[in-house]
JSON list of C-alpha atoms in Angstrom, two decimals:
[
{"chain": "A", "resi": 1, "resn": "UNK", "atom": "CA", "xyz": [-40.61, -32.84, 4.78]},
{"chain": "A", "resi": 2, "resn": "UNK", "atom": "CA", "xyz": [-39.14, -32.27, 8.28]},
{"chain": "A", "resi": 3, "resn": "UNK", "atom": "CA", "xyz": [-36.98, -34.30, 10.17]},
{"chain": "A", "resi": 4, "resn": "UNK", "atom": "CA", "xyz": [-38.46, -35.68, 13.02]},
{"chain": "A", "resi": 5, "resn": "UNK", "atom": "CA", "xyz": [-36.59, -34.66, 16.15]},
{"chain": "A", "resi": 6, "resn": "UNK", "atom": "CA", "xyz": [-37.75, -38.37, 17.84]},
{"chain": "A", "resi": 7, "resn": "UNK", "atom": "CA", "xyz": [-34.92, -40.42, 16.01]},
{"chain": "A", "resi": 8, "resn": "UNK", "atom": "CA", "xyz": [-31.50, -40.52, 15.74]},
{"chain": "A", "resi": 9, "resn": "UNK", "atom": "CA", "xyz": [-29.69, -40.51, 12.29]},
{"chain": "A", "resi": 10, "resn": "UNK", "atom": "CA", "xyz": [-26.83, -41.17, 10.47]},
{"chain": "A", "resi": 11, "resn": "UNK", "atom": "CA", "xyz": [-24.37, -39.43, 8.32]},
{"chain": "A", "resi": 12, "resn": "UNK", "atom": "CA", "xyz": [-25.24, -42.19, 5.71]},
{"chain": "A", "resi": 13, "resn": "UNK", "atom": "CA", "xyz": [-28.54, -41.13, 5.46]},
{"chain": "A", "resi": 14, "resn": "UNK", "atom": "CA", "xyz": [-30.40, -43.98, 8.14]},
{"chain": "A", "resi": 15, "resn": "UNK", "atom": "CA", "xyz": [-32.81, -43.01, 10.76]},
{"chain": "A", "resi": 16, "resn": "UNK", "atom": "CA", "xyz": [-32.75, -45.18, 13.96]},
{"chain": "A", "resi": 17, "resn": "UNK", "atom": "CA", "xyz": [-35.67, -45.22, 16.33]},
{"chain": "A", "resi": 18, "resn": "UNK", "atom": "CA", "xyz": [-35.13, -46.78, 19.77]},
{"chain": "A", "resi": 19, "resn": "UNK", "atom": "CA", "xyz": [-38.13, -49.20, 21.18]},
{"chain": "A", "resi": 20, "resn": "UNK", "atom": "CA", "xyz": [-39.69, -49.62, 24.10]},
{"chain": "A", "resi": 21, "resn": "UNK", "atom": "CA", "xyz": [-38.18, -53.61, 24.56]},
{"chain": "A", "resi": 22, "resn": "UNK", "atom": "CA", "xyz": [-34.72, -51.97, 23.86]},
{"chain": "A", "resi": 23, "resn": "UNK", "atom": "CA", "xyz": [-34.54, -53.11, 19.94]},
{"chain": "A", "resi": 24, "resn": "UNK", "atom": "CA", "xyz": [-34.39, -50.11, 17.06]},
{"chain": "A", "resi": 25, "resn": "UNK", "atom": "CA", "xyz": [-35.88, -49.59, 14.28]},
{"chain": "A", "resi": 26, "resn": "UNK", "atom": "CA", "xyz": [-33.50, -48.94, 10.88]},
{"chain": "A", "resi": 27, "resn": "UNK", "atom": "CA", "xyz": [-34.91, -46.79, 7.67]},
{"chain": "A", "resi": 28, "resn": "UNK", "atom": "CA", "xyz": [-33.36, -44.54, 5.23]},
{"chain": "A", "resi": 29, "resn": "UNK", "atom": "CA", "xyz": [-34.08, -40.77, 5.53]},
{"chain": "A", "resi": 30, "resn": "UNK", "atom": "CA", "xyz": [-36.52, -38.37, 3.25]},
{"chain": "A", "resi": 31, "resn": "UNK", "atom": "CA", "xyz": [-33.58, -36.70, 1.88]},
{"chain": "A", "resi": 32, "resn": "UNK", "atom": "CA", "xyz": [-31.96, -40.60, 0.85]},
{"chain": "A", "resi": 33, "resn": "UNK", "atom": "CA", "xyz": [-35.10, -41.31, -0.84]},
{"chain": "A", "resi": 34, "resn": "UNK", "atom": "CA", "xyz": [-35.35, -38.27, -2.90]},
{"chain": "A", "resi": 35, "resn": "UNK", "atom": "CA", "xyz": [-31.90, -38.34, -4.26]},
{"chain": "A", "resi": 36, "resn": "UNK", "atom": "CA", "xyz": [-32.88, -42.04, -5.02]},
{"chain": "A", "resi": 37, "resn": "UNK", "atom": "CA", "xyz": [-35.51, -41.49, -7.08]},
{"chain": "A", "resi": 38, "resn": "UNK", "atom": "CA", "xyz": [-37.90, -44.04, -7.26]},
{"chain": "A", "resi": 39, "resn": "UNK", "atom": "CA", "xyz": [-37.09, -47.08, -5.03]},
{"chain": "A", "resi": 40, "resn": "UNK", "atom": "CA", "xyz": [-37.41, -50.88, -6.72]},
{"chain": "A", "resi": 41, "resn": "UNK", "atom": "CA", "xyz": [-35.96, -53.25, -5.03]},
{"chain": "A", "resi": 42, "resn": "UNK", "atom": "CA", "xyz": [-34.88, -53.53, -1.11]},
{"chain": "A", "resi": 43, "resn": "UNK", "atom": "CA", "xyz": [-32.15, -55.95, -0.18]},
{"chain": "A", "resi": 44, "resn": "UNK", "atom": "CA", "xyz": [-32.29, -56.43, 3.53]},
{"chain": "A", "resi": 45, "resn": "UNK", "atom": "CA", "xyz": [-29.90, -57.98, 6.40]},
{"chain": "A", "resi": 46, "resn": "UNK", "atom": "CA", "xyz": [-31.67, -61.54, 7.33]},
{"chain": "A", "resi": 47, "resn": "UNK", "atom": "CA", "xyz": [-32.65, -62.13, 10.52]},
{"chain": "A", "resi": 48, "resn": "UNK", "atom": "CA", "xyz": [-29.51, -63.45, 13.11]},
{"chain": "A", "resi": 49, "resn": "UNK", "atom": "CA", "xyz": [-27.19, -61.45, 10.78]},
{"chain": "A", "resi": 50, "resn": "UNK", "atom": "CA", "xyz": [-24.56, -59.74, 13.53]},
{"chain": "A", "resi": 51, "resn": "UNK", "atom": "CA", "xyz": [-23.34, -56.22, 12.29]},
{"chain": "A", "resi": 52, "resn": "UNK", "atom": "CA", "xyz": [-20.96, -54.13, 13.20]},
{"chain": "A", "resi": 53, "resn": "UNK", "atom": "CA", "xyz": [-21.67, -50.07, 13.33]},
{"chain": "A", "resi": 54, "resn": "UNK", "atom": "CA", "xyz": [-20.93, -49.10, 9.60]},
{"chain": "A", "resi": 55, "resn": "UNK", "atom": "CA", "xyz": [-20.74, -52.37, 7.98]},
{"chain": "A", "resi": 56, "resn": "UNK", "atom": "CA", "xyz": [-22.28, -52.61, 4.37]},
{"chain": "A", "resi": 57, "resn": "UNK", "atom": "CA", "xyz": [-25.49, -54.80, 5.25]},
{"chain": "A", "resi": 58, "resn": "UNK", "atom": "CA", "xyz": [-28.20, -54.48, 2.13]},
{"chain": "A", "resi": 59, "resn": "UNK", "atom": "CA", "xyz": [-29.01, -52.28, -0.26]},
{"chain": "A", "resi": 60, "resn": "UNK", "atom": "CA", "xyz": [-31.86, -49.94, -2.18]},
{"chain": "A", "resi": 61, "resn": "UNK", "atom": "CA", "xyz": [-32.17, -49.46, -5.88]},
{"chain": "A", "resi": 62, "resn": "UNK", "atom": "CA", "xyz": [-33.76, -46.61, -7.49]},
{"chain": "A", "resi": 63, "resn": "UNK", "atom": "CA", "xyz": [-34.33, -46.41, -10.85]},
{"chain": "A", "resi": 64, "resn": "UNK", "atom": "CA", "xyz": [-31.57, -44.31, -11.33]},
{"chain": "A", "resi": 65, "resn": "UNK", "atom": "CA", "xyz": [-28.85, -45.68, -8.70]},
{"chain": "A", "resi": 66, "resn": "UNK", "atom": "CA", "xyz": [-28.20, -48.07, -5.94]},
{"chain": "A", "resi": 67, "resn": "UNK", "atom": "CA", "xyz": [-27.13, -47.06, -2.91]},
{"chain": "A", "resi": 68, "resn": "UNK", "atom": "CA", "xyz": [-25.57, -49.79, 0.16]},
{"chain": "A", "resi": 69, "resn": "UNK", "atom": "CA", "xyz": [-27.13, -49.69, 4.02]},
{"chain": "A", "resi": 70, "resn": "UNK", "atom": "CA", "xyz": [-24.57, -49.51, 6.76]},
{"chain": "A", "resi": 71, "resn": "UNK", "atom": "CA", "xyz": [-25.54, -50.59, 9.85]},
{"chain": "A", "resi": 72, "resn": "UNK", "atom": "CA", "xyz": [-26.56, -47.74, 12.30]},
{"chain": "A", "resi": 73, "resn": "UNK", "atom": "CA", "xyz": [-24.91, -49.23, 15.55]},
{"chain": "A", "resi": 74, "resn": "UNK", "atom": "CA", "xyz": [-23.50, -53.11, 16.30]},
{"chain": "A", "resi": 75, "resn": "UNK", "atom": "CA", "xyz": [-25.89, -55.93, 16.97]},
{"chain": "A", "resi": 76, "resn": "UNK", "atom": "CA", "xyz": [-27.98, -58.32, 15.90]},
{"chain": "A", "resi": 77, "resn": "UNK", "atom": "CA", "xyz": [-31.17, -57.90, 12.95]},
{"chain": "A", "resi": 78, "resn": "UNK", "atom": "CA", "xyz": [-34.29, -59.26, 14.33]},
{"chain": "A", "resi": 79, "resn": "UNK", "atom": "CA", "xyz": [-36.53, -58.73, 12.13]},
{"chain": "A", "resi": 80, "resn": "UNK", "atom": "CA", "xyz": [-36.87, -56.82, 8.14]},
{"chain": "A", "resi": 81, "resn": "UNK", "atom": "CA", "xyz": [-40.18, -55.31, 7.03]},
{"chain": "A", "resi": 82, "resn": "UNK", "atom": "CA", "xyz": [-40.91, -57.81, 4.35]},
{"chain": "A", "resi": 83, "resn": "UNK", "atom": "CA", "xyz": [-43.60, -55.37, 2.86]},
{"chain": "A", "resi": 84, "resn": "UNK", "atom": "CA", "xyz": [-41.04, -53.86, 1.02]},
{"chain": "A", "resi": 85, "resn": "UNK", "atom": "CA", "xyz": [-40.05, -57.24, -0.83]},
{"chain": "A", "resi": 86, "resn": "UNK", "atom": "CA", "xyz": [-43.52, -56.60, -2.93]},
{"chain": "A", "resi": 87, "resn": "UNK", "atom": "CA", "xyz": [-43.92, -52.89, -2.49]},
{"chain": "A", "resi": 88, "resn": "UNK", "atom": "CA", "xyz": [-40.41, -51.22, -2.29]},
{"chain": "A", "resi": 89, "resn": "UNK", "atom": "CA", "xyz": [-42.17, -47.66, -3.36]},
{"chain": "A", "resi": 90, "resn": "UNK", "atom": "CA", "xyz": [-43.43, -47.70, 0.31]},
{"chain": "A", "resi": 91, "resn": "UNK", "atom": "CA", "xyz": [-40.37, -45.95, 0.87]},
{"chain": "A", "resi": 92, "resn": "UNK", "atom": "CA", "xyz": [-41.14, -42.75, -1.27]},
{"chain": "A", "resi": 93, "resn": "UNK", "atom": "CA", "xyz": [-44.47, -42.54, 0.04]},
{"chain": "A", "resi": 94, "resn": "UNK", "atom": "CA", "xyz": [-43.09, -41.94, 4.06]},
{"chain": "A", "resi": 95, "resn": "UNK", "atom": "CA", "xyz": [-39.51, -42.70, 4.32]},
{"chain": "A", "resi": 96, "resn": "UNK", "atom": "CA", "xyz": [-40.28, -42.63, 8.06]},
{"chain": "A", "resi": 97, "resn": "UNK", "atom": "CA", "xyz": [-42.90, -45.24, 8.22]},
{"chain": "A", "resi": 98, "resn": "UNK", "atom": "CA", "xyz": [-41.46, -47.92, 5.47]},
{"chain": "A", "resi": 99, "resn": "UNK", "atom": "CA", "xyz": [-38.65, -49.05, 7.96]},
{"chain": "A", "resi": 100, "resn": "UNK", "atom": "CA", "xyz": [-36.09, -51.35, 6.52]},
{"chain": "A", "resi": 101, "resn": "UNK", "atom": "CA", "xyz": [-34.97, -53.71, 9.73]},
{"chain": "A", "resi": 102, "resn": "UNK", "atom": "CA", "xyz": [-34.76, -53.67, 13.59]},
{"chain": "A", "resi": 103, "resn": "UNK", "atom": "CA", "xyz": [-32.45, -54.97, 15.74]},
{"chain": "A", "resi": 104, "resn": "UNK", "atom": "CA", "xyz": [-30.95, -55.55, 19.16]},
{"chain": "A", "resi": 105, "resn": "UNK", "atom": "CA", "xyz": [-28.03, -53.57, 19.89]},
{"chain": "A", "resi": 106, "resn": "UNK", "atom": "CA", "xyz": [-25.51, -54.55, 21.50]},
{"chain": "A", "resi": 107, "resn": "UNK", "atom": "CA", "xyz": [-24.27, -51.11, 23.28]},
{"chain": "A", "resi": 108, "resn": "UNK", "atom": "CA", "xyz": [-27.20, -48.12, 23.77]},
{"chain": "A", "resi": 109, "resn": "UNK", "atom": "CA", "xyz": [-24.46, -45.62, 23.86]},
{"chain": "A", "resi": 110, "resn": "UNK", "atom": "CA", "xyz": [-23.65, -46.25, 20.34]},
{"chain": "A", "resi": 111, "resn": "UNK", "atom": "CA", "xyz": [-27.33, -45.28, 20.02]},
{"chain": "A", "resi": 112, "resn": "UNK", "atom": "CA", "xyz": [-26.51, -41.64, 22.30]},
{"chain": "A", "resi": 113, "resn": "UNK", "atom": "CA", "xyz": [-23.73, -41.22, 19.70]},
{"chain": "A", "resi": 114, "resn": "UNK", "atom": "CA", "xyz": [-25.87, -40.98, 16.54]},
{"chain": "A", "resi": 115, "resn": "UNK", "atom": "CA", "xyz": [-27.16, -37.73, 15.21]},
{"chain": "A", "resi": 116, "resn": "UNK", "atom": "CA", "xyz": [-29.70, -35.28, 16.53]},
{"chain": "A", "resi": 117, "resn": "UNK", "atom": "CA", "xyz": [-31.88, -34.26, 13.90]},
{"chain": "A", "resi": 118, "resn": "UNK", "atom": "CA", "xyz": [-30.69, -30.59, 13.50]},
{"chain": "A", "resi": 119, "resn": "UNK", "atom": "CA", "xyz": [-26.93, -32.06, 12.81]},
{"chain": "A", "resi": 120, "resn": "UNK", "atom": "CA", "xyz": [-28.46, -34.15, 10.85]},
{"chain": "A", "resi": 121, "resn": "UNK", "atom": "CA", "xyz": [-30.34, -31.85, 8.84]},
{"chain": "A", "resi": 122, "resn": "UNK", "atom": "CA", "xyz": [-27.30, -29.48, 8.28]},
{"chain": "A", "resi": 123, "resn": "UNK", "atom": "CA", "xyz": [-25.83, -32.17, 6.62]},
{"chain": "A", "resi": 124, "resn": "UNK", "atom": "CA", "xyz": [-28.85, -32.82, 3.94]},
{"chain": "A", "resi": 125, "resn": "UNK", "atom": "CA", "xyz": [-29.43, -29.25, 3.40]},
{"chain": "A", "resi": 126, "resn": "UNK", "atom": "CA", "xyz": [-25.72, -29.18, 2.28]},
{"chain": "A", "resi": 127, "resn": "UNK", "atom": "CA", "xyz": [-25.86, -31.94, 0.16]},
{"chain": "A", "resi": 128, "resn": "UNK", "atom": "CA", "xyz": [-28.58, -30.22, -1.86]},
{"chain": "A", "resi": 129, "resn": "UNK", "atom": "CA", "xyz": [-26.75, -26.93, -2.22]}
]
């Protein structure tokens, strides 16, 4: 699977996607869902929860390990994709579809500072190596 040069990303494996009403859209990457394995439970940031950029906010579980979410940038969640309370395998089916949360952030730039996805990619290619 490619990774899409539209979003940003993180070096802890999150893919940000800015909106058009400013808010962005949170998910884990294709590479963090294979190295997970088979995703069963989602534990999300509720809505109203202010984060800070790299603060511990939820987690996945896989079959074979958990793994914590840090938030992308600082700001507020405004909304989780409660699809994945019921079907949390969304995830392995498209990673970048089965988004986790959005939210409002509080500085774009933080945005600017993420990842392009080439960087981003050098990073997972060298974690499978």
């Amino acid at each position: 699977m490619s990774t899409p040069e539209h979003l940003k990303y993180t070096r802890s494996h999150t893919w940000v996607r800015r909106e058009t009403d400013g808010s962005v859209t949170v998910g884990i990457t294709h590479h963090a869902q294979e190295m997970l394995g088979d995703v069963v439970f989602v534990d999300n940031p509720a809505p109203g929860r202010k984060l800070k950029q790299g603060e511990e906010c939820g987690l996945i579980e896989s079959v074979k390990a958990a793994s914590d979410i840090y938030a992308p940038v600082t700001g507020e969640v405004i909304a989780v994709n409660a699809e994945l309370s019921d079907a949390p395998e969304k995830i392995n089916d498209d990673s970048y579809a089965a988004w986790l949360f959005r939210m409002k952030p509080d500085d774009p730039a933080e945005i600017d500072a993420l990842l392009e996805a080439a960087a981003y990619q050098k990073i997972a290619d060298a974690e499978k190596d």
